[in-house]
Amino acid sequence: MMERAENAGQRAGYIGAVKYIIKRLNQYLGSNWYYIACCSIGETPDDLNKLNDTTKQIAKINTKILSGSVK
């Protein structure tokens, strides 16, 4: 997902949206998964926790579906 977001361009907002999804999935998949996911994109959990999640692309994400999608 991150590769496609990066290919769309830095200013498109997709990179932040992918980071936000990872941040929200932490609630369902736990801190161990979160740490590994952050490292896989070259970030730390602290970096993602400081993410500005008020951008246009992030506002479009329906996070309510995450709980039903994680098994």
mmCIF file with all atom_site columns, C-alpha atoms in Angstrom:
data_model
loop_
_atom_site.group_PDB
_atom_site.id
_atom_site.type_symbol
_atom_site.label_atom_id
_atom_site.label_alt_id
_atom_site.label_comp_id
_atom_site.label_asym_id
_atom_site.label_entity_id
_atom_site.label_seq_id
_atom_site.pdbx_PDB_ins_code
_atom_site.Cartn_x
_atom_site.Cartn_y
_atom_site.Cartn_z
_atom_site.occupancy
_atom_site.B_iso_or_equiv
_atom_site.pdbx_formal_charge
_atom_site.auth_seq_id
_atom_site.auth_comp_id
_atom_site.auth_asym_id
_atom_site.auth_atom_id
_atom_site.pdbx_PDB_model_num
ATOM 1  C CA . MET A 1 1  ? 0.000   0.000   0.000  1.00 0.00 ? 1  MET A CA 1
ATOM 2  C CA . MET A 1 2  ? 2.764   2.400   0.886  1.00 0.00 ? 2  MET A CA 1
ATOM 3  C CA . GLU A 1 3  ? 4.512   1.918   -2.461 1.00 0.00 ? 3  GLU A CA 1
ATOM 4  C CA . ARG A 1 4  ? 1.347   2.840   -4.347 1.00 0.00 ? 4  ARG A CA 1
ATOM 5  C CA . ALA A 1 5  ? 0.779   5.831   -2.086 1.00 0.00 ? 5  ALA A CA 1
ATOM 6  C CA . GLU A 1 6  ? 4.327   7.040   -2.716 1.00 0.00 ? 6  GLU A CA 1
ATOM 7  C CA . ASN A 1 7  ? 3.872   6.601   -6.478 1.00 0.00 ? 7  ASN A CA 1
ATOM 8  C CA . ALA A 1 8  ? 0.792   8.841   -6.313 1.00 0.00 ? 8  ALA A CA 1
ATOM 9  C CA . GLY A 1 9  ? 2.991   11.669  -5.078 1.00 0.00 ? 9  GLY A CA 1
ATOM 10 C CA . GLN A 1 10 ? 3.831   13.234  -1.752 1.00 0.00 ? 10 GLN A CA 1
ATOM 11 C CA . ARG A 1 11 ? 1.241   15.984  -2.024 1.00 0.00 ? 11 ARG A CA 1
ATOM 12 C CA . ALA A 1 12 ? -1.668  13.659  -2.869 1.00 0.00 ? 12 ALA A CA 1
ATOM 13 C CA . GLY A 1 13 ? -2.177  12.789  0.801  1.00 0.00 ? 13 GLY A CA 1
ATOM 14 C CA . TYR A 1 14 ? -2.256  9.034   0.316  1.00 0.00 ? 14 TYR A CA 1
ATOM 15 C CA . ILE A 1 15 ? 0.918   8.401   2.319  1.00 0.00 ? 15 ILE A CA 1
ATOM 16 C CA . GLY A 1 16 ? -0.666  9.978   5.380  1.00 0.00 ? 16 GLY A CA 1
ATOM 17 C CA . ALA A 1 17 ? -3.848  7.989   4.769  1.00 0.00 ? 17 ALA A CA 1
ATOM 18 C CA . VAL A 1 18 ? -1.931  4.692   4.776  1.00 0.00 ? 18 VAL A CA 1
ATOM 19 C CA . LYS A 1 19 ? -0.135  5.710   7.963  1.00 0.00 ? 19 LYS A CA 1
ATOM 20 C CA . TYR A 1 20 ? -3.488  6.610   9.531  1.00 0.00 ? 20 TYR A CA 1
ATOM 21 C CA . ILE A 1 21 ? -4.959  3.207   8.677  1.00 0.00 ? 21 ILE A CA 1
ATOM 22 C CA . ILE A 1 22 ? -1.963  1.536   10.310 1.00 0.00 ? 22 ILE A CA 1
ATOM 23 C CA . LYS A 1 23 ? -2.432  3.754   13.357 1.00 0.00 ? 23 LYS A CA 1
ATOM 24 C CA . ARG A 1 24 ? -6.112  2.829   13.643 1.00 0.00 ? 24 ARG A CA 1
ATOM 25 C CA . LEU A 1 25 ? -5.485  -0.897  13.102 1.00 0.00 ? 25 LEU A CA 1
ATOM 26 C CA . ASN A 1 26 ? -3.341  -0.802  16.227 1.00 0.00 ? 26 ASN A CA 1
ATOM 27 C CA . GLN A 1 27 ? -6.588  -0.858  18.241 1.00 0.00 ? 27 GLN A CA 1
ATOM 28 C CA . TYR A 1 28 ? -7.547  -4.229  16.775 1.00 0.00 ? 28 TYR A CA 1
ATOM 29 C CA . LEU A 1 29 ? -4.212  -5.928  16.081 1.00 0.00 ? 29 LEU A CA 1
ATOM 30 C CA . GLY A 1 30 ? -2.192  -4.908  19.131 1.00 0.00 ? 30 GLY A CA 1
ATOM 31 C CA . SER A 1 31 ? 1.029   -3.131  19.927 1.00 0.00 ? 31 SER A CA 1
ATOM 32 C CA . ASN A 1 32 ? 3.347   -5.879  18.655 1.00 0.00 ? 32 ASN A CA 1
ATOM 33 C CA . TRP A 1 33 ? 1.719   -5.771  15.210 1.00 0.00 ? 33 TRP A CA 1
ATOM 34 C CA . TYR A 1 34 ? 1.765   -1.957  15.320 1.00 0.00 ? 34 TYR A CA 1
ATOM 35 C CA . TYR A 1 35 ? 5.490   -1.839  16.031 1.00 0.00 ? 35 TYR A CA 1
ATOM 36 C CA . ILE A 1 36 ? 6.252   -4.244  13.160 1.00 0.00 ? 36 ILE A CA 1
ATOM 37 C CA . ALA A 1 37 ? 3.951   -2.346  10.777 1.00 0.00 ? 37 ALA A CA 1
ATOM 38 C CA . CYS A 1 38 ? 5.583   0.981   11.662 1.00 0.00 ? 38 CYS A CA 1
ATOM 39 C CA . CYS A 1 39 ? 9.061   -0.435  11.144 1.00 0.00 ? 39 CYS A CA 1
ATOM 40 C CA . SER A 1 40 ? 8.052   -1.878  7.779  1.00 0.00 ? 40 SER A CA 1
ATOM 41 C CA . ILE A 1 41 ? 7.368   1.636   6.470  1.00 0.00 ? 41 ILE A CA 1
ATOM 42 C CA . GLY A 1 42 ? 10.404  3.224   8.121  1.00 0.00 ? 42 GLY A CA 1
ATOM 43 C CA . GLU A 1 43 ? 8.508   4.908   10.943 1.00 0.00 ? 43 GLU A CA 1
ATOM 44 C CA . THR A 1 44 ? 8.293   4.505   14.689 1.00 0.00 ? 44 THR A CA 1
ATOM 45 C CA . PRO A 1 45 ? 5.069   4.156   16.678 1.00 0.00 ? 45 PRO A CA 1
ATOM 46 C CA . ASP A 1 46 ? 5.776   7.601   18.167 1.00 0.00 ? 46 ASP A CA 1
ATOM 47 C CA . ASP A 1 47 ? 5.983   9.088   14.652 1.00 0.00 ? 47 ASP A CA 1
ATOM 48 C CA . LEU A 1 48 ? 2.612   7.654   13.685 1.00 0.00 ? 48 LEU A CA 1
ATOM 49 C CA . ASN A 1 49 ? 1.040   8.711   16.970 1.00 0.00 ? 49 ASN A CA 1
ATOM 50 C CA . LYS A 1 50 ? 2.000   12.312  16.098 1.00 0.00 ? 50 LYS A CA 1
ATOM 51 C CA . LEU A 1 51 ? 0.417   12.045  12.636 1.00 0.00 ? 51 LEU A CA 1
ATOM 52 C CA . ASN A 1 52 ? -1.731  14.991  11.586 1.00 0.00 ? 52 ASN A CA 1
ATOM 53 C CA . ASP A 1 53 ? -5.000  13.164  11.001 1.00 0.00 ? 53 ASP A CA 1
ATOM 54 C CA . THR A 1 54 ? -7.068  16.145  9.855  1.00 0.00 ? 54 THR A CA 1
ATOM 55 C CA . THR A 1 55 ? -6.117  16.056  6.164  1.00 0.00 ? 55 THR A CA 1
ATOM 56 C CA . LYS A 1 56 ? -8.657  15.693  3.338  1.00 0.00 ? 56 LYS A CA 1
ATOM 57 C CA . GLN A 1 57 ? -7.608  12.141  2.406  1.00 0.00 ? 57 GLN A CA 1
ATOM 58 C CA . ILE A 1 58 ? -7.756  10.944  6.010  1.00 0.00 ? 58 ILE A CA 1
ATOM 59 C CA . ALA A 1 59 ? -11.187 12.502  6.507  1.00 0.00 ? 59 ALA A CA 1
ATOM 60 C CA . LYS A 1 60 ? -12.478 10.333  3.637  1.00 0.00 ? 60 LYS A CA 1
ATOM 61 C CA . ILE A 1 61 ? -11.531 7.065   5.396  1.00 0.00 ? 61 ILE A CA 1
ATOM 62 C CA . ASN A 1 62 ? -14.403 5.198   7.039  1.00 0.00 ? 62 ASN A CA 1
ATOM 63 C CA . THR A 1 63 ? -12.651 3.654   10.033 1.00 0.00 ? 63 THR A CA 1
ATOM 64 C CA . LYS A 1 64 ? -15.899 2.169   11.335 1.00 0.00 ? 64 LYS A CA 1
ATOM 65 C CA . ILE A 1 65 ? -15.466 -0.776  8.960  1.00 0.00 ? 65 ILE A CA 1
ATOM 66 C CA . LEU A 1 66 ? -12.091 -1.766  10.425 1.00 0.00 ? 66 LEU A CA 1
ATOM 67 C CA . SER A 1 67 ? -13.461 -3.689  13.381 1.00 0.00 ? 67 SER A CA 1
ATOM 68 C CA . GLY A 1 68 ? -15.611 -5.876  11.131 1.00 0.00 ? 68 GLY A CA 1
ATOM 69 C CA . SER A 1 69 ? -12.788 -6.412  8.671  1.00 0.00 ? 69 SER A CA 1
ATOM 70 C CA . VAL A 1 70 ? -10.158 -7.636  11.127 1.00 0.00 ? 70 VAL A CA 1
ATOM 71 C CA . LYS A 1 71 ? -10.403 -11.320 11.963 1.00 0.00 ? 71 LYS A CA 1
#
